[in-house]
Structure formats: C-alpha cells, structure tokens
Coordinates of C-alpha atoms and ligand atoms in Angstrom, one line a residue:
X2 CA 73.1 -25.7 27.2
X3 CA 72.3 -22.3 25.8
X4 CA 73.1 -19.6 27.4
X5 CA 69.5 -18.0 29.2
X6 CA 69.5 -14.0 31.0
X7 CA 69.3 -16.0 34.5
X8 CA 73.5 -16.9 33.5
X9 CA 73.9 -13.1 33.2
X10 CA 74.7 -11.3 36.6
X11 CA 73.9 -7.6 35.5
X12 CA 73.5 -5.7 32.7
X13 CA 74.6 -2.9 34.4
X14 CA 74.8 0.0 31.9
X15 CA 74.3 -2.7 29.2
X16 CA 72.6 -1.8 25.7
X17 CA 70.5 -4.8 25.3
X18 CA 68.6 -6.0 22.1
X19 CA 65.8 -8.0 22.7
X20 CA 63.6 -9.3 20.1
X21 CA 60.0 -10.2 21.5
X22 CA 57.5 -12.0 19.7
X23 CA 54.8 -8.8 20.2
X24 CA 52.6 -9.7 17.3
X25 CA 49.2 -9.2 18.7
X26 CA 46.4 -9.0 16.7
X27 CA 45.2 -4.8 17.3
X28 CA 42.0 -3.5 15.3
X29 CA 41.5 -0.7 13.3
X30 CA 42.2 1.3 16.1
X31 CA 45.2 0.2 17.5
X32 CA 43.2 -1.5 20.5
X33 CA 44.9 -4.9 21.3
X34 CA 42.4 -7.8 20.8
X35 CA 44.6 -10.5 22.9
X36 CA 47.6 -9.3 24.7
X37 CA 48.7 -12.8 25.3
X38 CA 52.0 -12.6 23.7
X39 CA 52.6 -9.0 25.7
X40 CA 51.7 -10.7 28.6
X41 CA 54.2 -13.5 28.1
X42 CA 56.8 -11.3 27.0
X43 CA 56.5 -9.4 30.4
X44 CA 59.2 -11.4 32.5
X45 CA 62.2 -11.1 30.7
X46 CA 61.4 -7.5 30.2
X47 CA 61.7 -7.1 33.7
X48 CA 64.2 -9.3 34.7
X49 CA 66.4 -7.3 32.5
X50 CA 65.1 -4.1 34.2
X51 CA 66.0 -5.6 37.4
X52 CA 69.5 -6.6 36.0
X53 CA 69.9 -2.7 35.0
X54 CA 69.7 -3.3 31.3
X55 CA 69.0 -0.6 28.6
X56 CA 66.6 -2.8 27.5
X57 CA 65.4 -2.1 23.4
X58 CA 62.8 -3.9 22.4
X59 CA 61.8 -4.8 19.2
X60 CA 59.1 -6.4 17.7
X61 CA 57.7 -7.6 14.0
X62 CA 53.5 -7.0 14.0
X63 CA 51.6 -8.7 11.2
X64 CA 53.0 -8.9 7.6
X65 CA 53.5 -5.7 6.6
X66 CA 55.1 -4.7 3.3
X67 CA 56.8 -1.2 3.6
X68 CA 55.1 1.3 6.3
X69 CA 51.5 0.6 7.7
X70 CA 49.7 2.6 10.0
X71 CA 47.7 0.4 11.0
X72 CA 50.9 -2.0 12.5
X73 CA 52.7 0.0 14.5
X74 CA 54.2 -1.1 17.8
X75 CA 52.9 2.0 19.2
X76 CA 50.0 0.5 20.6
X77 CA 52.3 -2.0 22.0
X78 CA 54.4 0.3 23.4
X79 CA 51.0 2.0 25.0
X80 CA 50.9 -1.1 26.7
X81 CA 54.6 -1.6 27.9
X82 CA 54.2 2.1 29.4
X83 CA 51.4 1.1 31.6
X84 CA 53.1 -2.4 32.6
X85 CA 57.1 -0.5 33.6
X86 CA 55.3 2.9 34.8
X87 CA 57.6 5.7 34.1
X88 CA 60.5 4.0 31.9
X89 CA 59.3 3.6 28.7
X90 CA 59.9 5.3 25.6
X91 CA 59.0 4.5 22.1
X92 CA 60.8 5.6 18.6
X93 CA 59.3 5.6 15.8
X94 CA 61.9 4.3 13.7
X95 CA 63.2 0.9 13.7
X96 CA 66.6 2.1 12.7
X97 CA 69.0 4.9 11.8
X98 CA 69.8 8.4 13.4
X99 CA 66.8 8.9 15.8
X100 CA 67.3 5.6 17.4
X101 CA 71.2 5.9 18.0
X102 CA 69.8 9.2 19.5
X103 CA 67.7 7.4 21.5
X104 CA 69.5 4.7 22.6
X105 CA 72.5 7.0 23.7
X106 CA 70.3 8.8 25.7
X107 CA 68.7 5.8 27.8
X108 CA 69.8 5.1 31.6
X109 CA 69.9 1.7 33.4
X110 CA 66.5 0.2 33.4
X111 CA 64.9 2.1 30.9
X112 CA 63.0 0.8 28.2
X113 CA 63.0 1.9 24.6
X114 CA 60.5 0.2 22.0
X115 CA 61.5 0.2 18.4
X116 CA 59.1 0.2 15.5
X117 CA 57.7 -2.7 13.8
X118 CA 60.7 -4.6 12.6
X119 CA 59.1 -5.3 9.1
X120 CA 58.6 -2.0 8.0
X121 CA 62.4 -2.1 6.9
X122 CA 62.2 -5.1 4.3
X123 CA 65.9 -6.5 5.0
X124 CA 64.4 -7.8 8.3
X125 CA 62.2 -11.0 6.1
X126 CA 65.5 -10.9 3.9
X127 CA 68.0 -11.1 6.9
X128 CA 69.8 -8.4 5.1
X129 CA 73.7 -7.6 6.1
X130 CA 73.3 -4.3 6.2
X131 CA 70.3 -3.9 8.1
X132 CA 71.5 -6.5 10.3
X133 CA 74.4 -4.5 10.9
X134 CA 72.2 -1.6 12.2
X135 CA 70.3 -3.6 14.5
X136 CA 73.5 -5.3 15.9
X137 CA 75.0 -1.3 16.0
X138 CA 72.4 -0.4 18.8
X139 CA 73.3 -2.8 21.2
X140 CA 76.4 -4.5 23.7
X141 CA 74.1 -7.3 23.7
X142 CA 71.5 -9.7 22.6
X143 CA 68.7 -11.7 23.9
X144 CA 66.4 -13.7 22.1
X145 CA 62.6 -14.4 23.8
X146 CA 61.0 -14.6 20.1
X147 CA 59.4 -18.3 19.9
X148 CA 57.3 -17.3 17.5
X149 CA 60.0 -16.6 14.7
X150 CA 62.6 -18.8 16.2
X151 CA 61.8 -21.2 12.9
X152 CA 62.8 -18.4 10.4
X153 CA 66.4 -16.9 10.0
X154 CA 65.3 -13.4 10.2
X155 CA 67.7 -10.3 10.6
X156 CA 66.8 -9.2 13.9
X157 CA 66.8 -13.2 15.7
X158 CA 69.2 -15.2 13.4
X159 CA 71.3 -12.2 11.9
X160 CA 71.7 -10.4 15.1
X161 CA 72.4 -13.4 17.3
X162 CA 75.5 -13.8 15.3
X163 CA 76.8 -10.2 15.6
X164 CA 76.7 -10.0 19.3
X165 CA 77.1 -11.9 23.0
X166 CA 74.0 -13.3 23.1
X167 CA 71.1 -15.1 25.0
X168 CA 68.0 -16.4 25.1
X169 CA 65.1 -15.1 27.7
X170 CA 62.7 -16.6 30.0
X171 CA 59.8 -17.3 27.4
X172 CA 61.9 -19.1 25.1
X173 CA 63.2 -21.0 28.0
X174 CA 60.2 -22.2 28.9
X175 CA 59.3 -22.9 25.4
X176 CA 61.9 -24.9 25.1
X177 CA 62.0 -26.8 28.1
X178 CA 58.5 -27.6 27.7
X179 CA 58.7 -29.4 24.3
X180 CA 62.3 -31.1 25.2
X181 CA 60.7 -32.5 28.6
X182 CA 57.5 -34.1 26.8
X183 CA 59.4 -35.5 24.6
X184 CA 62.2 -36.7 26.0
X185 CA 60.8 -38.2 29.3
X186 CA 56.8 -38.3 28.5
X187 CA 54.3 -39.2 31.1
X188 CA 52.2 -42.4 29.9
X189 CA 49.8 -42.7 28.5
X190 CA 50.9 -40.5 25.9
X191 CA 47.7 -38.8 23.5
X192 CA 48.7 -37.1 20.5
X193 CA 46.5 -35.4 19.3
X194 CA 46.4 -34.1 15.4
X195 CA 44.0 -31.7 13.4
X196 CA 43.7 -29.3 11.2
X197 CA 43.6 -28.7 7.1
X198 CA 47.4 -30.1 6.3
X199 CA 48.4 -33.2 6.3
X200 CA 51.4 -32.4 3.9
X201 CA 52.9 -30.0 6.9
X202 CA 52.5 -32.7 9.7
X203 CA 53.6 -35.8 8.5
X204 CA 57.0 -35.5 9.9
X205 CA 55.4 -34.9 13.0
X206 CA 53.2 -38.0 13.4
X207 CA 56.3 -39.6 13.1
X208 CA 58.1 -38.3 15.1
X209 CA 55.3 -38.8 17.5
X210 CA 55.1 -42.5 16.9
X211 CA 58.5 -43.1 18.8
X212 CA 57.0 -42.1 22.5
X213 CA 53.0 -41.7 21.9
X214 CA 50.7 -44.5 23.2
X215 CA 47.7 -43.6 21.3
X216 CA 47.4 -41.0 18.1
X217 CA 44.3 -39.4 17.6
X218 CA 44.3 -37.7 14.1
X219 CA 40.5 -35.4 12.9
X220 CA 40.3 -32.7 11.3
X221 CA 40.8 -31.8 7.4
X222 CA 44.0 -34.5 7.7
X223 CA 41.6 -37.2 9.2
X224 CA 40.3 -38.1 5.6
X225 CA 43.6 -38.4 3.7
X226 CA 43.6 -41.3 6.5
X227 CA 40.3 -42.8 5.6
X228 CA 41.2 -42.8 2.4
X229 CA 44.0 -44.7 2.9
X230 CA 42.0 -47.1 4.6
X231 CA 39.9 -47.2 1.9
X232 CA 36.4 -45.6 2.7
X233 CA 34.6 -43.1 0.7
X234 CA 35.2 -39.8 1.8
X235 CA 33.0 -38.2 -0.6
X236 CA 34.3 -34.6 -1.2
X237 CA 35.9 -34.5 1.5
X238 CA 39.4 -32.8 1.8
X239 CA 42.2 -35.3 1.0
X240 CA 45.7 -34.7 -0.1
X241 CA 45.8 -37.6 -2.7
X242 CA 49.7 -37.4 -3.0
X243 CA 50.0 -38.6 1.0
X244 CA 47.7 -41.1 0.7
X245 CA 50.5 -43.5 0.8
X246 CA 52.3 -41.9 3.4
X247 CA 49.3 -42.1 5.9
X248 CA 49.1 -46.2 4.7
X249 CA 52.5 -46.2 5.9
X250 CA 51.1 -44.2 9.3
X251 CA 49.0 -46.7 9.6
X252 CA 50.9 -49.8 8.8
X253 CA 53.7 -48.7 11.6
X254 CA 51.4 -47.9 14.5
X255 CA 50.1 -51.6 13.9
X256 CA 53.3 -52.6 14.4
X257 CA 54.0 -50.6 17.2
X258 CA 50.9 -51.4 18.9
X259 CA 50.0 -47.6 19.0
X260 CA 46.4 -46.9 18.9
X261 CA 45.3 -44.3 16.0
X262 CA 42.2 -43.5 16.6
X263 CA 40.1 -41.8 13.5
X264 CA 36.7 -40.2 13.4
X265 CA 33.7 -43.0 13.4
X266 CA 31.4 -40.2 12.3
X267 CA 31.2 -36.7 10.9
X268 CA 29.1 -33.7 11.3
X269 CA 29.1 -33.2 7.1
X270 CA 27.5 -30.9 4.4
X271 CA 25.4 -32.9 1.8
X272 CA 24.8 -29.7 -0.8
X273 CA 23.4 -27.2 1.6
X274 CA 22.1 -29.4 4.2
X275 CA 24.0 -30.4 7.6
X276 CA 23.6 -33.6 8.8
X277 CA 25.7 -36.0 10.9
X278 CA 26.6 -39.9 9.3
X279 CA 29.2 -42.7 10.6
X280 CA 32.0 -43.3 8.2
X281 CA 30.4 -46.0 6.2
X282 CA 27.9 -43.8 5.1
X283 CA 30.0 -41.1 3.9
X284 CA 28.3 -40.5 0.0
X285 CA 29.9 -38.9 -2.8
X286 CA 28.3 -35.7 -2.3
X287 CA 29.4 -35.1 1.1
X288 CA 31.8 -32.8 2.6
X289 CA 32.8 -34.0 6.4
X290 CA 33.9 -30.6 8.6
X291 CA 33.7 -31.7 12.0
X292 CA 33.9 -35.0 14.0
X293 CA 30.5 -36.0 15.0
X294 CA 29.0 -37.0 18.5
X295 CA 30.4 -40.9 19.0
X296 CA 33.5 -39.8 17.6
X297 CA 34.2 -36.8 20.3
X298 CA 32.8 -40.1 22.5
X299 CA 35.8 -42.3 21.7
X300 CA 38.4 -39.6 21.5
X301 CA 37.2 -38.1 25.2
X302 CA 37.6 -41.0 26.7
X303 CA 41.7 -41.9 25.3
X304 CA 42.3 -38.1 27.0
X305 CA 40.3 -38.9 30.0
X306 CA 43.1 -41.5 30.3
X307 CA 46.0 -39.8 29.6
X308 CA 49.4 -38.2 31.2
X309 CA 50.5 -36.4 28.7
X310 CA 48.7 -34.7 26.2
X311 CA 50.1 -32.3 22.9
X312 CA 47.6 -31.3 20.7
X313 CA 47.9 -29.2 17.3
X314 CA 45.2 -28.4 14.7
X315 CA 41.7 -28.0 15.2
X316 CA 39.2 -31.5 14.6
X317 CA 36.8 -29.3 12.3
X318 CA 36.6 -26.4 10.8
X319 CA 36.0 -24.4 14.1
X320 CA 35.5 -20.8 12.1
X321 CA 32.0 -21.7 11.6
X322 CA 30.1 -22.3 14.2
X323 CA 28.0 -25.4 12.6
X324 CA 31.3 -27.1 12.8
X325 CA 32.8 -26.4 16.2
X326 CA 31.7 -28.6 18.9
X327 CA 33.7 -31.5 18.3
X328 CA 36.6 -29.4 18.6
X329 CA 34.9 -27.4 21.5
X330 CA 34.2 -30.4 23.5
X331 CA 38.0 -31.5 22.7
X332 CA 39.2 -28.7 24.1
X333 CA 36.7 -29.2 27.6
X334 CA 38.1 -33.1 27.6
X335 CA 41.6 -31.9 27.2
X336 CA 41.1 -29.5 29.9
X337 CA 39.4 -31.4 32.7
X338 CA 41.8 -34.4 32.0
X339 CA 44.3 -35.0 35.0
X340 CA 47.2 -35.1 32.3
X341 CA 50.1 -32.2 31.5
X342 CA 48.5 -31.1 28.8
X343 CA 50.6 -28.9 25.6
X344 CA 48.3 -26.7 23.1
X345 CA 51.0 -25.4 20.0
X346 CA 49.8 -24.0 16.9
X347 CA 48.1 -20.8 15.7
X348 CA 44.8 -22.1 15.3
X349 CA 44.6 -24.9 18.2
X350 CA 45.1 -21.8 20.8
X351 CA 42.5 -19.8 19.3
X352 CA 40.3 -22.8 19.5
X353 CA 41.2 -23.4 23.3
X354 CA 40.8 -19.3 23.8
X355 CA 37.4 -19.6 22.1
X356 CA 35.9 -22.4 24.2
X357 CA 37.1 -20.6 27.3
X358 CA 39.5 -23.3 29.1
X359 CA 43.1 -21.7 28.1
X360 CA 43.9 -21.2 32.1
X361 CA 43.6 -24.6 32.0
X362 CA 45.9 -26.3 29.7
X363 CA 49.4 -26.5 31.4
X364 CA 51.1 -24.8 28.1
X365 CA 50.0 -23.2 25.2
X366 CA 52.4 -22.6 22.9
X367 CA 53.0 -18.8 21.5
X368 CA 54.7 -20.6 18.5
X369 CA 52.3 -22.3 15.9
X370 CA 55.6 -22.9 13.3
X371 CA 58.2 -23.1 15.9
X372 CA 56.2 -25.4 18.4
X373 CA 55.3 -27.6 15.2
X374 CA 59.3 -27.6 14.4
X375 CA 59.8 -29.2 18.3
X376 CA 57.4 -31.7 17.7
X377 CA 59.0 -32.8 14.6
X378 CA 62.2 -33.2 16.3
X379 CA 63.9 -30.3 14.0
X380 CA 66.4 -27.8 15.4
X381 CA 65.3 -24.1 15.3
X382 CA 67.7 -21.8 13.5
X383 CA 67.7 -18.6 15.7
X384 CA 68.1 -20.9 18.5
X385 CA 70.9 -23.3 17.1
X386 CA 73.0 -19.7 16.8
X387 CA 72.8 -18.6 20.3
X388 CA 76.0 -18.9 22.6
X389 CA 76.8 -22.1 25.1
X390 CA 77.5 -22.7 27.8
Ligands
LIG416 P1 47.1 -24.8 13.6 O1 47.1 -23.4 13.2 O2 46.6 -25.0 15.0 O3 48.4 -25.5 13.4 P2 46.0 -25.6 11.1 O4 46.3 -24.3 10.5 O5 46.8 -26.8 10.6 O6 46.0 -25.6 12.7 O7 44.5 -26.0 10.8 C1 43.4 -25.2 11.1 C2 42.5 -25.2 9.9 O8 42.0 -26.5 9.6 C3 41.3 -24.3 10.3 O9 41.2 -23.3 9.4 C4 40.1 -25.3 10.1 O10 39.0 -24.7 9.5 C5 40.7 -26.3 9.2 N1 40.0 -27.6 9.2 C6 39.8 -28.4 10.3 N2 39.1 -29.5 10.0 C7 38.7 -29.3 8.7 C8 37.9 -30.1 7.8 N3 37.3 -31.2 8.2 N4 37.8 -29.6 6.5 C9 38.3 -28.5 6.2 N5 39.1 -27.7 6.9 C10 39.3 -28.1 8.2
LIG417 MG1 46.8 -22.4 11.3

C-alpha cells in the first residue's frame, strides 16, 4: 500500500512539497474559467494545514516554453488566498534564492505557492539539477498530481525519489476509484468508448474485455470498427493499420459473449449538407461525426441497465454543435442511470460539464492520460516511486 498524508501524524514544523495538478484553463486575463482541479486540490491542502505543514505548493499550467505571462500560478494563487484566508503567500520564482528566502521564513500552516513549474525547462526533462532544487526546499513530499502521474516529470517522479514521500487525498481517491471498478465491478458492466483515436485505446478495450458485460464503442474509433466489419464508411475517419486489431476486438467479444454495440446510424456530412443515414447507407462521399437518433436509442437503453459504467471519449465530434447530441444525450443516459458511473478523459469531462450533469456522475476523472493508463491496466510512474507501507 502506498503511503497516503492520512499515515502521517503531523507535519509539525515540516517543509512539505506538494505537487498539485492546478492546470486550469485562465483567459487572457488571468480569470479562471473552471476551477475544478483547484477545487479538488482543496483537501489535501488543508489536511496538511491542519497537520501543521509548511505546505509549498507547486503547480505546472498549460504548456509553456520559457516564461509566459499569460500562465502564471498567480491567478491560482489569487484563488488559494481567498480559500486559506490569511496564510498564503505566492513567489514568483519556481526556484533559486527568493524561494529558499521564502520558504525559510514560513511558519506551521502557512502556505507558499511557487510559480508555474514549466517555466524552468528541466521540469518536462526531469532534469538532476533542477530536481535537486525542488527536492532542496522541502523535508518532505507529497504527491496529489493525477494529472501528470503518467509522465516522469522532475517535480512528481524526480522529487519522489529525493525525499520521504506520499501521496494526498486526490490521488487516493483517484486511485481507489479505478482499482475498485476494476477489480470488483458491479454487473452489468458498460464500457463505454469514444473519441478520434483508436490507435491510443486499443489496449484499453482490452483490458476492458476481461470484466465488461457490454462495450459500447462511437465516436471517430467507431468506424475503424465498421470497417472491420466490412461496411462502407465512406470518408469517414478510420485508422486503416488497426483495422485488424478491431477484427480481433470483435472476434474475442464473440467469444466472450460480450455485447459490442456500434452505431446503427450516423448524423454525417454529405459535401456541405447534414443529414442522418443507418450504416448501410453510408456512401462514399460521406463523413459520419455523430451517432444518430436509433443509435443514442440502443446505447441508452444498455446504460439504463447497467451497474457500473466508465466512459472515455466523446461519440461525435461534440465541438460543433451540429454534432453534439448524441454525445449530449449520452451524457443525460449516463447520468440518470442507477449505476456508479466513472467519466476519465480530457474531452469526455468537458462533454459531461457542457451538457450540465457533472454533479451527477459519481467520478470524473481530473486525469485524461493517467485515468486512460488505469484503464489499461498500466502502472503510473510517479506513483510506482512513492514509499510503502
Ligand atoms: P478524451 O479527451 O475524452 O480522451 P479524445 O481526445 O480521445 O477524448 O477524443 C475527443 C475528440 O474526438 C474530439 O475532439 C471529437 O471531436 C473527436 N471525435 C469524436 N467523434 C468523432 C468523429 N466521428 N469524427 C471525427 N472526430 C470525432
Ligand atoms: Mg482529448
């Protein structure tokens, strides 16, 4: 078991790193558009002010390269400062002089924000030397980043292995979530699969096919599928080198008796003209962006049944509003079902945000890579280096 804060008595007079996954997106004006990942970062910040910790937090936000105004943490910090009235300080500097200075002048319980990690470049690189400047400002690390917990980053992986270390309540949570639904899942089981990729989420179908009792796959990845099974998919995205693979998708769940469901019709884009068609009459000059209304049929009524549902990639292209509803009406199924329902991945979120019923799915992942690493039954390197216990 890995070592979480709640193993830690007190932190009494304790310097304590901890890297939070604070990448919100902010507009040109530094005003946060979705605080989400503050929000969720907010209980291992104060269980470590409650423990008495010197708590430094740090923080990448965006992908900066070198300095950007326009990503500071300060914003962030803004933020912090209203949630811990009175005990926050922020340095702009992520490391060097000013933030020993700082550091050495913080009491029990205070809070000290650091700069966007990713204005210093050996951060991405997981650099020795800036990972020994990082590991220099603290007695003690603590890791609630899902977000990056898939990349081996200086201030996660580099860090964990400098100092005593542990992981926070978020990641906790995180972790527990994916390990429980996949290790004892609720029947029936509906996974569901979306998105542009199919290359990325192979492995993850897979992995899926050991515990799920029905796979739903739409989306982008839906027509590499039809493919497979030999329809026209007109001009339709299609990775033709997994074409084989999903045959082999296919071919299993047969065998396994698991029932993959694919679209029976598409909302599509004939030249410039919208129009909705069942899979046999996909035509050669047709692109299919969304699943249509006797699709969104058959795949609401498999999650009106279910226990357990995970869900990751959108079932159209949901930017554009001609091509949202089937994912929109997904997203209502998913919430009104009675099942424990799990939303990971950067897109599928946004989706669920959009159509207004995130307070209603029982998780939503604040790791699109890391969740889709769980799923795939793959270990996650900043969390494989934290201490046991
Ligand atoms: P997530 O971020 O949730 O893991 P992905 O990034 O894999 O999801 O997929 C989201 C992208 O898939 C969106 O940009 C969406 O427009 C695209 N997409 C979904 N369906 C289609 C489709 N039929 N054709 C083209 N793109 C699609
Ligand atoms: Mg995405």
């Amino acid at each position: 078991m890995k070592r979480t804060i709640k193993d830690v008595k007190s932190f009494k007079g304790k310097r304590v790193l901890l890297r939070c996954d604070l990448n919100v997106p902010l507009d040109n004006w530094g005003d946060i558009l979705n605080d989400n990942r503050i929000e969720q970062s907010l209980p291992t910040i104060a269980e470590l002010v409650k423990k008495n910790a010197r708590v430094i937090v740090c923080s990448h936000l965006g992908r900066p390269k070198g300095y950007d105004k326009y990503l500071s943490l300060f914003p962030v910090a803004v933020y912090l400062m209203k949630s811990f009235p009175n005990r926050v300080k922020f340095c702009s500097k992520v490391v060097g002089p000013e933030v020993q200075d700082a550091v050495s002048k913080m009491k029990d319980g205070e809070i000290l924000v650091l700069e966007n990690l990713r204005f210093n470049k050996g951060e991405e690189e997981n650099s020795p030397a800036f990972v020994k400047e990082l590991a220099s400002l603290a007695d003690f690390y603590v890791d609630d980043a899902f977000g990056v917990a898939h990349r081996k980053h200086a201030s996660n992986y580099g860090v964990a292995l400098k100092l005593p270390n542990a992981i926070g309540l978020l990641v906790e949570k995180e972790l527990s979530v994916f390990e429980k639904a996949f290790k004892k899942p609720a029947h029936p089981f509906v996974a569901i699969f979306g998105g542009a990729k199919v290359d990325d989420k192979l492995n993850l179908i897979n992995n899926v096919m050991d515990i799920a009792d029905t796979i739903i796959i739409g989306g982008g990845m839906a027509y590499t599928f039809l493919q497979a099974k030999g329809k026209n998919i007109g001009k339709s995205l299609v990775s033709l080198d997994m074409v084989d693979d999903a045959q082999a998708i296919i071919a299993k769940a047969k065998e396994k008796g698991i029932n993959l469901l694919l679209p029976i019709d598409h909302v599509v884009l004939a030249g410039e003209k919208q129009k909705v068609v069942i899979t046999e009459y996909l035509d050669n000059d047709m692109v299919g962006l969304d699943i249509g209304p006797k699709t969104i049929k058959l795949f609401s009524k498999a999650i009106k049944e279910a226990k357990q549902i995970i869900w990751n990639g959108p079932v159209g292209r949901y930017e554009d509003v001609r091509f949202k509803t089937g994912t929109e009406k997904l997203a209502k199924a998913v919430a009104k079902s009675n099942a424990y329902s799990i939303v990971g991945g950067g897109d599928s979120v946004t989706a669920v945000e959009e159509a207004g019923v995130a307070y209603k799915i029982d998780h939503l992942s604040t790791g699109g890579g890391a969740s889709l690493k769980l799923m795939e039954g793959k270990p996650l390197p900043a969390i494989e280096v934290i201490d046991t216990i």
